[in-house]
Structure formats: C-alpha cells, structure tokens
C-alpha positions as a Markdown table, in Angstrom:
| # | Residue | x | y | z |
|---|---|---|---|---|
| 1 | Unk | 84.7 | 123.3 | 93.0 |
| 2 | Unk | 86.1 | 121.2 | 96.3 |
| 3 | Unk | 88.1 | 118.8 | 95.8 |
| 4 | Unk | 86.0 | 116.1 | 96.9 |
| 5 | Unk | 83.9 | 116.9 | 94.0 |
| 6 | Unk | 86.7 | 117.0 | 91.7 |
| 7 | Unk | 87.3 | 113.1 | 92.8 |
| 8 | Unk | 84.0 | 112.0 | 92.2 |
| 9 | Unk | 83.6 | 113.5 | 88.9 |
| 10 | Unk | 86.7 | 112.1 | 87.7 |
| 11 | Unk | 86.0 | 108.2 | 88.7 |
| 12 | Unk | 83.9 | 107.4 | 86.0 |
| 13 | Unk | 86.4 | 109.6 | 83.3 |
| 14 | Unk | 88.0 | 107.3 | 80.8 |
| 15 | Unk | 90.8 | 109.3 | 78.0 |
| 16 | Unk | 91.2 | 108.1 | 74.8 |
| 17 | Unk | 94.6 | 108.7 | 72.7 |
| 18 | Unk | 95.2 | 107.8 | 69.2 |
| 19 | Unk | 96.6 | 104.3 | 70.5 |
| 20 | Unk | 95.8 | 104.0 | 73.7 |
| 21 | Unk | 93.2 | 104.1 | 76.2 |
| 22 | Unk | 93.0 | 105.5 | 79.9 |
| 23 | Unk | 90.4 | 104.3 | 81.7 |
| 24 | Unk | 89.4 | 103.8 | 85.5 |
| 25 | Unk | 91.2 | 101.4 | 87.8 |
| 26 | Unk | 88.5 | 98.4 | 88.5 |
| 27 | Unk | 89.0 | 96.2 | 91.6 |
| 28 | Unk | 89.2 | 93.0 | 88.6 |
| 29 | Unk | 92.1 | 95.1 | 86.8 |
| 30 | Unk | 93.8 | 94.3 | 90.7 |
| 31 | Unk | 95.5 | 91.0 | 89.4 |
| 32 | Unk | 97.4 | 91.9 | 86.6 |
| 33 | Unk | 98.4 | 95.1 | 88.0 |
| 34 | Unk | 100.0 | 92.8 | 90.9 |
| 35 | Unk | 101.2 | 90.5 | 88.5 |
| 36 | Unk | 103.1 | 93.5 | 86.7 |
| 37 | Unk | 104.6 | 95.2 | 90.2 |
| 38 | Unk | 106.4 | 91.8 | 90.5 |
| 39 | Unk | 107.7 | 90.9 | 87.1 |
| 40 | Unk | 111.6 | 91.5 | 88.0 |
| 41 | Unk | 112.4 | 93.7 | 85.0 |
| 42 | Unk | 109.2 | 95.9 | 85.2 |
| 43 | Unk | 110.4 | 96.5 | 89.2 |
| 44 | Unk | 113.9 | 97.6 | 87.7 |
| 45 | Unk | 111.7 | 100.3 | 86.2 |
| 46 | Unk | 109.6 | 101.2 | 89.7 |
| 47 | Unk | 110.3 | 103.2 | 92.9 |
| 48 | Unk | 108.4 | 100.7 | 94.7 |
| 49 | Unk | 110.5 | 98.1 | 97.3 |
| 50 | Unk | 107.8 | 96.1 | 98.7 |
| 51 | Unk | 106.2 | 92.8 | 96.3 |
| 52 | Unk | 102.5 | 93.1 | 95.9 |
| 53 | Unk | 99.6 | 90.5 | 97.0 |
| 54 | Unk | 96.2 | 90.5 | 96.0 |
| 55 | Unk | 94.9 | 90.6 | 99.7 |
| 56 | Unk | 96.8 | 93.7 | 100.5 |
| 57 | Unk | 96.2 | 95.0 | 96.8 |
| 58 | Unk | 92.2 | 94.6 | 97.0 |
| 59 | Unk | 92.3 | 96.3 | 100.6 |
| 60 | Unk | 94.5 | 99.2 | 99.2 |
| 61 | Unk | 92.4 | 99.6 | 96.5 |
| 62 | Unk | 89.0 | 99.9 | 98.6 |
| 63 | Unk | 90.7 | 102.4 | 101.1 |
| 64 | Unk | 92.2 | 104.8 | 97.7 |
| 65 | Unk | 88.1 | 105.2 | 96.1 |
| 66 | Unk | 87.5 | 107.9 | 98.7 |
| 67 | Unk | 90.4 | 109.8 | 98.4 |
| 68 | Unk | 90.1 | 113.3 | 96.5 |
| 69 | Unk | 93.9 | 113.2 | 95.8 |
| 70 | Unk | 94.3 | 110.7 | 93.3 |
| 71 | Unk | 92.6 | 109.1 | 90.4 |
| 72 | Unk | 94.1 | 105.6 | 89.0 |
| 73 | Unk | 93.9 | 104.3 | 85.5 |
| 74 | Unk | 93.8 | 101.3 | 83.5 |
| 75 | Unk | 95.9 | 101.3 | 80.5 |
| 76 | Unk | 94.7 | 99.2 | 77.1 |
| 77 | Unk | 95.6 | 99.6 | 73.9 |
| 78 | Unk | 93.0 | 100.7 | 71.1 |
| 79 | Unk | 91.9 | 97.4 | 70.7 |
| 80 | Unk | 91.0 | 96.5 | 74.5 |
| 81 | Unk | 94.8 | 94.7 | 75.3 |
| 82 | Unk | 95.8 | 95.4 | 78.8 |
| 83 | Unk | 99.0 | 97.3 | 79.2 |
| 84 | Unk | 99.7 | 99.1 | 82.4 |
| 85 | Unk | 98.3 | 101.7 | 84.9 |
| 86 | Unk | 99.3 | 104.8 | 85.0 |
| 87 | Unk | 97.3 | 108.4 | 87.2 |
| 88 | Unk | 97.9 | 111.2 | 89.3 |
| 89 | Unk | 98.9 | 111.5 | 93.0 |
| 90 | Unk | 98.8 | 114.0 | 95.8 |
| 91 | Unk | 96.8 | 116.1 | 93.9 |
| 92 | Unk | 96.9 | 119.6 | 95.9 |
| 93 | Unk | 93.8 | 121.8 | 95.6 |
| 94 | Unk | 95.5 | 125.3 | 96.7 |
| 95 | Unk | 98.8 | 124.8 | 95.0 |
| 96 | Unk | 97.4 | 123.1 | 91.8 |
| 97 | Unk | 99.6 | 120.4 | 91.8 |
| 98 | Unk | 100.1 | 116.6 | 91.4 |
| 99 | Unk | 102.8 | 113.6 | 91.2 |
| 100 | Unk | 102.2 | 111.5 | 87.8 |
| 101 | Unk | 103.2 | 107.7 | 87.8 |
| 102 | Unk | 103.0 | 105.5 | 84.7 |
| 103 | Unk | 103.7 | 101.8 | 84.4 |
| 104 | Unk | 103.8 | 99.8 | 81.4 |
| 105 | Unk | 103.3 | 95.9 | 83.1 |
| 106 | Unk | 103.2 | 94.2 | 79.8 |
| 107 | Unk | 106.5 | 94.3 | 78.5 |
| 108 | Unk | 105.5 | 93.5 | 74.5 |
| 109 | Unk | 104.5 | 97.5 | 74.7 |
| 110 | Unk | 107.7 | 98.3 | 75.8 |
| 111 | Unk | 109.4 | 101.1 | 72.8 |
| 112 | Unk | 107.4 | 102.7 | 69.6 |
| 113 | Unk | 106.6 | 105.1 | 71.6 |
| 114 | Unk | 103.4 | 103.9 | 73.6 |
| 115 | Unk | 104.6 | 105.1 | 76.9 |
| 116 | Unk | 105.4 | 109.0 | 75.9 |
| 117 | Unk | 101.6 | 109.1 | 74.4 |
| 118 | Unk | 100.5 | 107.6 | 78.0 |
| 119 | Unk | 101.8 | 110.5 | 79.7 |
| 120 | Unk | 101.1 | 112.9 | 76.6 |
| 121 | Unk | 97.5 | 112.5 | 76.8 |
| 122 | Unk | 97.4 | 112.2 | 81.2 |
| 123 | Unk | 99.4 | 115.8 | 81.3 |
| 124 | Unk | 97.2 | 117.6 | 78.1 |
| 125 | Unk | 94.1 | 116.0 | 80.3 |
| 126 | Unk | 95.5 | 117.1 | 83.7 |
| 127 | Unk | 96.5 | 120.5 | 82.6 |
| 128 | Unk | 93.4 | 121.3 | 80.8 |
| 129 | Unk | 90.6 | 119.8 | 82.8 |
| 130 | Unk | 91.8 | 119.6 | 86.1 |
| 131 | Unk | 93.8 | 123.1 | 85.5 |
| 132 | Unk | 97.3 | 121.8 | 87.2 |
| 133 | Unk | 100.0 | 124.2 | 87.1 |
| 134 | Unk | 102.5 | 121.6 | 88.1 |
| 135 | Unk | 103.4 | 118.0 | 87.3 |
| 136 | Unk | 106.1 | 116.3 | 89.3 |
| 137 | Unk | 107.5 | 112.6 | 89.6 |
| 138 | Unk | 110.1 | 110.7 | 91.2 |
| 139 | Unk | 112.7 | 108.6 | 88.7 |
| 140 | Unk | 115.1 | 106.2 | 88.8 |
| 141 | Unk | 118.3 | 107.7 | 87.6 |
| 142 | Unk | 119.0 | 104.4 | 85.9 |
| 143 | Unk | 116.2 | 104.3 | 83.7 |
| 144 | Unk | 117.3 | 106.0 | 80.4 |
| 145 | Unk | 113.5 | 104.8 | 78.6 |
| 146 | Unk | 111.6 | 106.7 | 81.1 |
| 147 | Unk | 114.0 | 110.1 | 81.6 |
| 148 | Unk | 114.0 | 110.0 | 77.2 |
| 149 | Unk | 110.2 | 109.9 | 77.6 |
| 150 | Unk | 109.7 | 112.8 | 80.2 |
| 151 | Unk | 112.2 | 114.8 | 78.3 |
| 152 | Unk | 110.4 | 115.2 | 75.3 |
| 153 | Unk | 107.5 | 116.0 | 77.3 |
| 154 | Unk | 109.4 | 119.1 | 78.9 |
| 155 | Unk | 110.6 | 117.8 | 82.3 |
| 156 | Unk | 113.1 | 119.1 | 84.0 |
| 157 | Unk | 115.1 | 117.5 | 86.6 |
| 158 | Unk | 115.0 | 119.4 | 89.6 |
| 159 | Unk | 116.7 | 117.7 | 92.2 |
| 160 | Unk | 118.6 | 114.4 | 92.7 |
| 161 | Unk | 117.7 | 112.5 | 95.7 |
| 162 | Unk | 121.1 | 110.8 | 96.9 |
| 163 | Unk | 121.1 | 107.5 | 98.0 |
| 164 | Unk | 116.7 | 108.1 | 98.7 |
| 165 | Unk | 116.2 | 104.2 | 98.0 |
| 166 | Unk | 117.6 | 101.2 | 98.8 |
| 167 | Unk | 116.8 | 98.9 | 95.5 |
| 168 | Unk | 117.7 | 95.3 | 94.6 |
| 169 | Unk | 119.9 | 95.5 | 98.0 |
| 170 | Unk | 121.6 | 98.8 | 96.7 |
| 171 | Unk | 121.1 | 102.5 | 98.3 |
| 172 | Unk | 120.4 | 104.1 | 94.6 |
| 173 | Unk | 119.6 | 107.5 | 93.6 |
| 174 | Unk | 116.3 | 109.3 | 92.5 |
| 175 | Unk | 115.4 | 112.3 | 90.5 |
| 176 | Unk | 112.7 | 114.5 | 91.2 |
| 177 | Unk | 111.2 | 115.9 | 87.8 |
| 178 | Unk | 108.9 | 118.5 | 87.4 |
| 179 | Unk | 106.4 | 120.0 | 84.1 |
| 180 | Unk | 105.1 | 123.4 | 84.8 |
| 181 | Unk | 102.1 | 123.7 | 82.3 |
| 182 | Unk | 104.0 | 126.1 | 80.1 |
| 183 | Unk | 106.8 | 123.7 | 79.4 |
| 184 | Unk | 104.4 | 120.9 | 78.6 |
| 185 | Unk | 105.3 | 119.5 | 75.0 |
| 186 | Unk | 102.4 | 117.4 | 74.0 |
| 187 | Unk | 103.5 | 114.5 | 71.4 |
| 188 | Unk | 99.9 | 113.3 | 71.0 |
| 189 | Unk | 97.9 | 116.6 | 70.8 |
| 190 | Unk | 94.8 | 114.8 | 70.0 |
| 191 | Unk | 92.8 | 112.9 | 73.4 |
| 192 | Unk | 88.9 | 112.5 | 73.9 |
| 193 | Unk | 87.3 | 113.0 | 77.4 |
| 194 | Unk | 84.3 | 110.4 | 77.7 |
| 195 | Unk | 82.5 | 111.1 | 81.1 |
C-alpha cells in the first residue's frame, strides 16, 4: 500500500484505551487545541515558540488533511472530556518511521498516569497497524513528567541537541528520543481500532 492510501484510511480511525480515547482531529476541536498551545505552563511542556491564532490554526489545519505523513488526534477521556491532542509526524514510507507528539492541554489530567496510556496505545497502534519500525520525538530536557513517561515506554535518548531552541528568551537544550519496535514496553496492552 502507497502512502497516500495509508493517509486516507487512517482519517476516519479513532483508538480506544481503557481510559482514554484517540480520535481524529476535527476543524471544531481547532479552539481548544489553541487555547491549550497558549496556556503558559502547558508551553513550558512544548517545543513550540510561536503563540497560536485560530486564523492561522484553521488554515494549517485545512493544508495538513492532504498530507500522507501525519495523522492528528483528539484526545477525550472515556467519558467524552476533552484532554489534549496527540499523533504521528513525518511518517516515512521506505524507512518505516515516524516522530510521535502528545499534548495534554487540560491540566486537571495532568499525573495518574493518563499521559503514558496516550502514548501506550498510539505506539502499540503504530507499530501494529501501520508496521513502524521506529518511533522518535524531540524533548525538553527540563521536563522530568514527559522523559518518566517515555522511559517506561522503552525510549532511549539518543542525542542531546545543545542549545536547538531558544524558549522563554533562553537558548535550552533538546533530546532526541527514539523506540525501535522491539524495545516498545506497552503499559496499556489492551486498545480497540474502530474504522
């Protein structure tokens, strides 16, 4: 299967974990997720410099539906509550590879554990059904929630970035992590595909 087939098969695929829900990004989903790239302690979690706007959100969003490379997600909780997004990036077709991001925007999810069954179920999904052989992100190296997360996972940090980004007026450092499918420890071993 292309690629381009891969995308369009996947923009109607919604994953359900024991406590949370992955479902597709939807151009009304577009305000809270701006809302949540601009709360000041969720960007002290983020790689991201620039603030969001709706205008420039809803015209990134249009632009990303045909792209084969990605697929973006809503996150709720089992009972419908939004929570964050959270997806895949430059997916590469030849080297089976992708970047994974996850961002919890409503900060009462924050700890017991929600955000290491996001990723959980996202990897087991990705390495299964899209048959990845790599998962790779970029982390701040002064966020100890998110490195405890992706270590339990199986990440391993394979490079620092020095100085990559200049945050809150501050050149800062950056790890770049990487799962190969063998080393993926899932937490949540249970996830359901609906298509």
């Amino acid at each position: 299967m292309n690629l381009k087939g891969m995308a369009m098969s996947m923009s109607d695929v919604t994953i359900l974990g024991d406590r949370v829900r992955l479902r597709p990004l939807r151009e009304a989903d577009l305000p809270l997720r701006v809302r949540w790239y601009n709360d000041p302690d969720v960007r002290k979690t983020l790689t991201v410099t620039e603030r969001f706007e709706l205008d420039k959100t809803r015209r990134w969003f249009r632009a990303i539906q045909s792209d084969p490379r990605r697929v973006d997600f809503f996150v709720e909780s089992a009972d419908g509550a939004p929570m964050g997004v959270t997806g895949l990036l430059h997916r590469d077709a030849v080297h089976a590879t992708a970047e994974c991001f996850c961002v919890i925007g409503e900060k009462g999810f924050w700890g017991g554990g929600l955000g290491t069954e996001i990723h959980s179920v996202l990897l087991a999904w990705a390495f299964e059904r899209l048959q990845l052989e790599k998962i790779w992100a970029i982390i701040r190296t002064n966020n100890p929630a998110i490195f405890r997360v992706v270590q339990k996972l199986g990440f391993q940090i394979e490079g620092t970035l020095r100085r990559e980004l200049r945050l809150e007026g501050q050149r800062q450092d950056v790890y770049r992590i990487g799962l190969l499918r063998e080393e993926f420890v899932p937490t949540h071993s249970r996830y359901e595909v609906i298509e």
